[in-house]
PDB file of C-alpha atoms in Angstrom:
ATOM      1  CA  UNK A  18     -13.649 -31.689  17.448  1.00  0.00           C
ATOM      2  CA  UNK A  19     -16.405 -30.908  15.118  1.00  0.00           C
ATOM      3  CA  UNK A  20     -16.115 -26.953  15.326  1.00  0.00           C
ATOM      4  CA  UNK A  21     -12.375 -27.354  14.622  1.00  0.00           C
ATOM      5  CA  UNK A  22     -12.905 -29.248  11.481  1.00  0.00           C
ATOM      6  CA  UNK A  23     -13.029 -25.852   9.566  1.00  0.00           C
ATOM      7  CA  UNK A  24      -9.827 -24.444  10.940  1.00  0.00           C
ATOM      8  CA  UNK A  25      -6.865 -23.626   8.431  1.00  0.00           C
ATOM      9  CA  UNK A  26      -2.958 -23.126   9.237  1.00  0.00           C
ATOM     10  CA  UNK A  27      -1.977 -19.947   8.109  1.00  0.00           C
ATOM     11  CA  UNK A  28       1.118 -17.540   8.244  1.00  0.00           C
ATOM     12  CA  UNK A  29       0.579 -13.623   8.785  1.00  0.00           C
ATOM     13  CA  UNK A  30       3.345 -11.776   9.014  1.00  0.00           C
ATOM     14  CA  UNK A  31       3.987  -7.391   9.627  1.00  0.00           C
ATOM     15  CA  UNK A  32       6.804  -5.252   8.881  1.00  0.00           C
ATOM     16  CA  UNK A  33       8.272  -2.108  10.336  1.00  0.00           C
ATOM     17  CA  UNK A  34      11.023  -0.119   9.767  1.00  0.00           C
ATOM     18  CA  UNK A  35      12.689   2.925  10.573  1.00  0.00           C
ATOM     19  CA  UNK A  36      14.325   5.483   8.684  1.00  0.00           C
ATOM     20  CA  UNK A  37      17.671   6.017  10.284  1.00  0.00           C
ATOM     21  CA  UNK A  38      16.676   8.479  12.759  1.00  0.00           C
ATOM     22  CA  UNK A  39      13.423   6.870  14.187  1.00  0.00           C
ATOM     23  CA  UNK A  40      11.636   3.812  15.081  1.00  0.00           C
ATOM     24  CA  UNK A  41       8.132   4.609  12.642  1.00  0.00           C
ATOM     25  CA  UNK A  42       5.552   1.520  11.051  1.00  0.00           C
ATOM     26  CA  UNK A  43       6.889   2.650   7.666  1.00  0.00           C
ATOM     27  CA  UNK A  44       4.665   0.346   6.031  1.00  0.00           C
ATOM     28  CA  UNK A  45       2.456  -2.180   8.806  1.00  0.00           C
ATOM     29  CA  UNK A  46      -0.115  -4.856   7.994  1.00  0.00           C
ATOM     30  CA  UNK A  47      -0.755  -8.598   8.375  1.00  0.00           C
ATOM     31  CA  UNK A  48      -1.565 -10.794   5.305  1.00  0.00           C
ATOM     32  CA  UNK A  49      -3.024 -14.210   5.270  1.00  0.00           C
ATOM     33  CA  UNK A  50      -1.375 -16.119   3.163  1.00  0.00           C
ATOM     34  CA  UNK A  51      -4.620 -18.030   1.118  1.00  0.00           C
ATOM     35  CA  UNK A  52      -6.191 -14.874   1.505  1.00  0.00           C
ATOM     36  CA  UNK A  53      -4.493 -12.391  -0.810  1.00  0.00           C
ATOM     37  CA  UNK A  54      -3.886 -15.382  -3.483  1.00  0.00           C
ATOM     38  CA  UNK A  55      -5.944 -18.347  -3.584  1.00  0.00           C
ATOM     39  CA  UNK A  56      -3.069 -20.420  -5.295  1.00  0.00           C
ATOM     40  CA  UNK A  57      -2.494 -23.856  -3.163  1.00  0.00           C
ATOM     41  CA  UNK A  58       1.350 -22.638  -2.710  1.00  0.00           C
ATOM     42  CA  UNK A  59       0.639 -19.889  -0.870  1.00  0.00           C
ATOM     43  CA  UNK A  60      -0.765 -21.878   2.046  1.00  0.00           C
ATOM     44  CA  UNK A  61       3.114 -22.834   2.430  1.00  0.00           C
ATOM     45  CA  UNK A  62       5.428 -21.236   4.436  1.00  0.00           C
ATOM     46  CA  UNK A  63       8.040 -22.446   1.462  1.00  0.00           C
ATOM     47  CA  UNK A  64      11.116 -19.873   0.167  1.00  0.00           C
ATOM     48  CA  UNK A  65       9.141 -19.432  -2.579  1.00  0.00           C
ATOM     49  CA  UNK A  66       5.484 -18.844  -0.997  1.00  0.00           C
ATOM     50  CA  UNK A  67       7.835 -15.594   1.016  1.00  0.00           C
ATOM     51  CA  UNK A  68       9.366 -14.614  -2.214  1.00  0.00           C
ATOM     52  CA  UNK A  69       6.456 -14.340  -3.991  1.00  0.00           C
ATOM     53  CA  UNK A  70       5.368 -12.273  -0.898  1.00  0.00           C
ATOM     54  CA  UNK A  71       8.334 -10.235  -0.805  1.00  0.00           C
ATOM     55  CA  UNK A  72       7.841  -9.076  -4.344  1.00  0.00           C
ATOM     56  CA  UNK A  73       4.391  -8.502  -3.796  1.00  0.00           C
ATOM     57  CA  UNK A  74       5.419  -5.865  -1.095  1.00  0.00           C
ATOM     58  CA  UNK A  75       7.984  -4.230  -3.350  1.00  0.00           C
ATOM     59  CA  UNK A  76       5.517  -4.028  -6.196  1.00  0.00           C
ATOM     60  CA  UNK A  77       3.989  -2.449  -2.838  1.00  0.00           C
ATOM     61  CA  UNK A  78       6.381   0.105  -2.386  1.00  0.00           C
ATOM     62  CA  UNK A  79       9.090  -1.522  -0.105  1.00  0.00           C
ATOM     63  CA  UNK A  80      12.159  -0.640  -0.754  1.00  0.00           C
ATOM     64  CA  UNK A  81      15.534   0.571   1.129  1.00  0.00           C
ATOM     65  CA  UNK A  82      15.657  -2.715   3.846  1.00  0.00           C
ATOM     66  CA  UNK A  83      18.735  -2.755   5.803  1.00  0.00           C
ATOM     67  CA  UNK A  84      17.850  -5.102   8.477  1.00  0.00           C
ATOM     68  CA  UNK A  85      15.502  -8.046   8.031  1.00  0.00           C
ATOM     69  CA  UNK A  86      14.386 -10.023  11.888  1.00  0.00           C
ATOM     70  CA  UNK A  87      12.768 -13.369  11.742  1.00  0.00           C
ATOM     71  CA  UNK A  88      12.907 -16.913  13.650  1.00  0.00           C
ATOM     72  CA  UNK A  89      14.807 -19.592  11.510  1.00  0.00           C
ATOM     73  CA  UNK A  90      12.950 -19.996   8.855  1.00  0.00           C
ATOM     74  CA  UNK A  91      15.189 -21.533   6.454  1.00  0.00           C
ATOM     75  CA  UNK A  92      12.466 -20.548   3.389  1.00  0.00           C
ATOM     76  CA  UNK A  93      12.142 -17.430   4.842  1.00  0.00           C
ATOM     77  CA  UNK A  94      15.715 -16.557   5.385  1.00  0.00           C
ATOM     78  CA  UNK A  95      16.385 -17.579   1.711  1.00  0.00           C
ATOM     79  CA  UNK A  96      13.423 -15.928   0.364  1.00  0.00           C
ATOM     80  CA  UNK A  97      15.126 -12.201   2.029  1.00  0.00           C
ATOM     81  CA  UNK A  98      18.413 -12.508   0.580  1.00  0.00           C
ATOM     82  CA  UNK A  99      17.063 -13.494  -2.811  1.00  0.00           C
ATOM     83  CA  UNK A 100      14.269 -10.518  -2.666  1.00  0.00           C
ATOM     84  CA  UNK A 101      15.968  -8.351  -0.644  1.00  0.00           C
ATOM     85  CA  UNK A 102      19.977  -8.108  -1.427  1.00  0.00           C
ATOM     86  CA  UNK A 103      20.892  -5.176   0.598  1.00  0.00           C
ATOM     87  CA  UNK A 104      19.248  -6.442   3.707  1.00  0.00           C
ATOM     88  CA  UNK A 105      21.106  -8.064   6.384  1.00  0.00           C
ATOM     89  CA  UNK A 106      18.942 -10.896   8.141  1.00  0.00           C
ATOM     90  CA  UNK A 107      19.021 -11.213  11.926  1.00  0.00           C
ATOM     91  CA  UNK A 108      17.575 -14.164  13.697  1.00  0.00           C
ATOM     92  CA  UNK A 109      15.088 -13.229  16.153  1.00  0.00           C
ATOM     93  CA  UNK A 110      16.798 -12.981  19.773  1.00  0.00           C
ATOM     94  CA  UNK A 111      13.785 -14.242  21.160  1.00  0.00           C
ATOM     95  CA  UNK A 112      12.997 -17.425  18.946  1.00  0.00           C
ATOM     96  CA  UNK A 113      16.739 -18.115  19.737  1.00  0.00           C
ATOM     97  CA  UNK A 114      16.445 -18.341  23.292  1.00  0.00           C
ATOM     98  CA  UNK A 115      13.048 -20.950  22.827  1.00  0.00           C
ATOM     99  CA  UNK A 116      15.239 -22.690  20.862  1.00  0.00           C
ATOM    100  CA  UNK A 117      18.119 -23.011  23.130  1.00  0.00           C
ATOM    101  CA  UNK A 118      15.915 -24.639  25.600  1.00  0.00           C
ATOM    102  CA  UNK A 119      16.198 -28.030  23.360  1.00  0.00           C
ATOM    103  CA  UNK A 120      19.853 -28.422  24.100  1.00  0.00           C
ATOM    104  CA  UNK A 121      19.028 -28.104  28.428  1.00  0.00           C
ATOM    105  CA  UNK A 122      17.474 -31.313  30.243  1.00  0.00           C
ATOM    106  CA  UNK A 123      13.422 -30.447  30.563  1.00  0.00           C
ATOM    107  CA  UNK A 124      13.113 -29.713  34.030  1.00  0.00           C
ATOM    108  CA  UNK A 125      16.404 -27.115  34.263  1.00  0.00           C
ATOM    109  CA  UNK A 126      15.792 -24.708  36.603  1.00  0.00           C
ATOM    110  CA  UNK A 127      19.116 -22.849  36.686  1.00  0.00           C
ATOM    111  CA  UNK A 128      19.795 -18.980  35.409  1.00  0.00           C
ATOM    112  CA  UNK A 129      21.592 -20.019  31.966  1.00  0.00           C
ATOM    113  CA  UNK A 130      19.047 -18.942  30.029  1.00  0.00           C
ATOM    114  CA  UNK A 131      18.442 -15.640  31.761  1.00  0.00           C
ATOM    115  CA  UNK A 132      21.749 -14.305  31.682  1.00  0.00           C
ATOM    116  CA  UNK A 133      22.313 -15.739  28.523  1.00  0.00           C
ATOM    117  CA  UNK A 134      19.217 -12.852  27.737  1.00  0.00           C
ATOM    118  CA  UNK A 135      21.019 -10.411  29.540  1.00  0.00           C
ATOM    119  CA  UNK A 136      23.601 -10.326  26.618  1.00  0.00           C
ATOM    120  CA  UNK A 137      20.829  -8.388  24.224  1.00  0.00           C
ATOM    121  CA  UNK A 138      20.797  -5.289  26.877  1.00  0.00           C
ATOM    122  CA  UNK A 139      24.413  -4.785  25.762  1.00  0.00           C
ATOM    123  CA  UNK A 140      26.053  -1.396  24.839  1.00  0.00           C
ATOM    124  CA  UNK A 141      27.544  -3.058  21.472  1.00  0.00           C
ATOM    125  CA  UNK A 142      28.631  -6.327  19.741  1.00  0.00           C
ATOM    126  CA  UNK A 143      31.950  -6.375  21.332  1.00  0.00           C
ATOM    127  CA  UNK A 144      30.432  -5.921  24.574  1.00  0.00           C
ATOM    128  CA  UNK A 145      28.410  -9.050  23.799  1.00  0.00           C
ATOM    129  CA  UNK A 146      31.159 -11.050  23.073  1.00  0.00           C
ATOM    130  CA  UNK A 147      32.764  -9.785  26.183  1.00  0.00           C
ATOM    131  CA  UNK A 148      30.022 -11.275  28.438  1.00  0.00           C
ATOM    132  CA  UNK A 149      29.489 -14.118  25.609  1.00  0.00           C
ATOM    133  CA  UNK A 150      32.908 -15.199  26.672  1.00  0.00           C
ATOM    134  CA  UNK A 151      32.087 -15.076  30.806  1.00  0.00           C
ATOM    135  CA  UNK A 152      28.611 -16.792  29.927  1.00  0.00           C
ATOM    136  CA  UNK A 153      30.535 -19.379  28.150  1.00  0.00           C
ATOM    137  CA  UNK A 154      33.123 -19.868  30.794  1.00  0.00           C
ATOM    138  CA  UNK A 155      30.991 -20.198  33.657  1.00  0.00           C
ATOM    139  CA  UNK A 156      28.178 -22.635  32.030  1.00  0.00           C
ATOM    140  CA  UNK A 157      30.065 -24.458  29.774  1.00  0.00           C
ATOM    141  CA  UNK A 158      30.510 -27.533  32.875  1.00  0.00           C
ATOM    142  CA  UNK A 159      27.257 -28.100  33.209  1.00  0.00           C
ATOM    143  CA  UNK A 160      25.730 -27.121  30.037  1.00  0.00           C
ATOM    144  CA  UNK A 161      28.213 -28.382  27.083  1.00  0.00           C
ATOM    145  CA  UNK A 162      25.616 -29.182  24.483  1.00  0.00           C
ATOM    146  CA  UNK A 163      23.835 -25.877  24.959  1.00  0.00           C
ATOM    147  CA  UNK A 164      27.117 -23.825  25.197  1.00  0.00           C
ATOM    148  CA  UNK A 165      28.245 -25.472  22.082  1.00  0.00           C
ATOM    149  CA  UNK A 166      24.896 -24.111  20.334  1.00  0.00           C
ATOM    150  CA  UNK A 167      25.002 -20.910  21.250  1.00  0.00           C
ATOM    151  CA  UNK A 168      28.502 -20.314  20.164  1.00  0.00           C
ATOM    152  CA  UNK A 169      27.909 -21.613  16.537  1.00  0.00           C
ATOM    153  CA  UNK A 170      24.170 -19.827  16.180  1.00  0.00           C
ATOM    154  CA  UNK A 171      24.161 -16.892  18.616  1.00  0.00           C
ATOM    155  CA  UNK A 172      26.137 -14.619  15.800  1.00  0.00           C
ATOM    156  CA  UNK A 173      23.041 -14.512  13.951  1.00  0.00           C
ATOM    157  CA  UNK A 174      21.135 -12.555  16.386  1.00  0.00           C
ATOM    158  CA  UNK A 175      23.414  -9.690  16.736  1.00  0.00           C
ATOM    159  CA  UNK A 176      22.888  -7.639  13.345  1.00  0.00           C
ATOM    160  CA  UNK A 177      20.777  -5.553  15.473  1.00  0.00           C
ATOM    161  CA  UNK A 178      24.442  -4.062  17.115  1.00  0.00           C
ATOM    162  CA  UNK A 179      25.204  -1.977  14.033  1.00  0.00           C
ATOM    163  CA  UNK A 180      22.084   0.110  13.803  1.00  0.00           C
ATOM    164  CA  UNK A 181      22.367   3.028  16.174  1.00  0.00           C
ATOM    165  CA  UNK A 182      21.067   1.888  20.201  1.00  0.00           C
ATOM    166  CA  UNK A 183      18.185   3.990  20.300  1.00  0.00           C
ATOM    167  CA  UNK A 184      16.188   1.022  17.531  1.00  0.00           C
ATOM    168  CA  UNK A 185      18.215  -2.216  19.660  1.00  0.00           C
ATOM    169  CA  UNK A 186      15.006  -2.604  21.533  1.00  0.00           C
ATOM    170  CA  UNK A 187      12.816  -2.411  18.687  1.00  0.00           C
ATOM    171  CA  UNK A 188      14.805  -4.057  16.241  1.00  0.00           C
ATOM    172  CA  UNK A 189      16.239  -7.006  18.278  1.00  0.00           C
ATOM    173  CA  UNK A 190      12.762  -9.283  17.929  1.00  0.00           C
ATOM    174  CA  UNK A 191      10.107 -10.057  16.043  1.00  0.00           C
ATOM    175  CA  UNK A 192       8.027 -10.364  19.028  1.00  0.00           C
ATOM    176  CA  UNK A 193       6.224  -7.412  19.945  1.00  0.00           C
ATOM    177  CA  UNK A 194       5.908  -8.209  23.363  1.00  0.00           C
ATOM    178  CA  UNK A 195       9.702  -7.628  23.635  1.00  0.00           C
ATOM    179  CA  UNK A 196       9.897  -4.612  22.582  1.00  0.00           C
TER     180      UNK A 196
END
């Protein structure tokens, strides 16, 4: 399409935070990568494209992460724990669940997925696992591939469980829509 020929792929990403006692935009924005440096790597979503990010937003001011959310991003995830040490990385509870829809046969039309959700509206971690353990149990006939998945990967989307439960809901997804 002629109009189209112009358009670029482009991450943005934003950042919030709280301080321990409230859910605040500590520090908020969307960047273009391309935009704020013109250097070809940056149009990458790479480990080192979000590094150099990273460190551009602690040269920024950013400092004191405890919890870092994102999809699996495997240049992302590797570009937190190098920049940001103290942070623990969660994997975004609602990515996961897109991404558990690749181990169910296309047209499934059953409730696995939705109370699999259900388990993010828990008290706690252990509380999770208590229901992880029922989900697991009760699908596991008819859904062995995606049962298997979600046992190995669903870990990753709990970090949320040791802030305090007032920031689960905010802190449990990158997607703002969730929250």
């Amino acid at each position: 399409h002629p109009k189209r020929k112009n358009l670029q792929r482009t991450a943005s990403c934003g950042f919030h935070g709280f301080n321990g006692s409230r859910m605040q935009s500590l520090q908020s924005f969307r960047e273009q990568f391309g935009q704020h440096n013109k250097r070809a790597h940056t149009n990458r979503e790479s480990a080192s494209s979000w590094k150099e990010h990273l460190l551009r937003l602690k040269e920024r001011g950013l400092h004191g992460v405890r919890l870092a959310a994102s999809d699996d991003h495997a240049g992302l995830k590797r570009a937190i724990m190098e920049t940001l040490p103290e942070a623990h990385w969660q994997r975004c509870y609602v990515h996961f669940l897109r991404n558990a829809l690749d181990s169910l046969p296309r047209k499934q039309t059953d409730d696995s997925l939705t109370e699999l959700r259900w388990l993010y509206d828990c008290r706690d971690a252990a509380e999770a696992r208590q229901h992880l353990r029922r989900w697991l149990d009760h699908w596991s006939p008819k859904h062995a591939r995606l049962c298997a998945w979600v046992e190995e990967n669903i870990e990753q989307t709990w970090t949320f469980y040791r802030q305090p439960r007032e920031h689960h809901k905010h802190i449990k997804s990158t997607n703002l829509l969730e929250r």
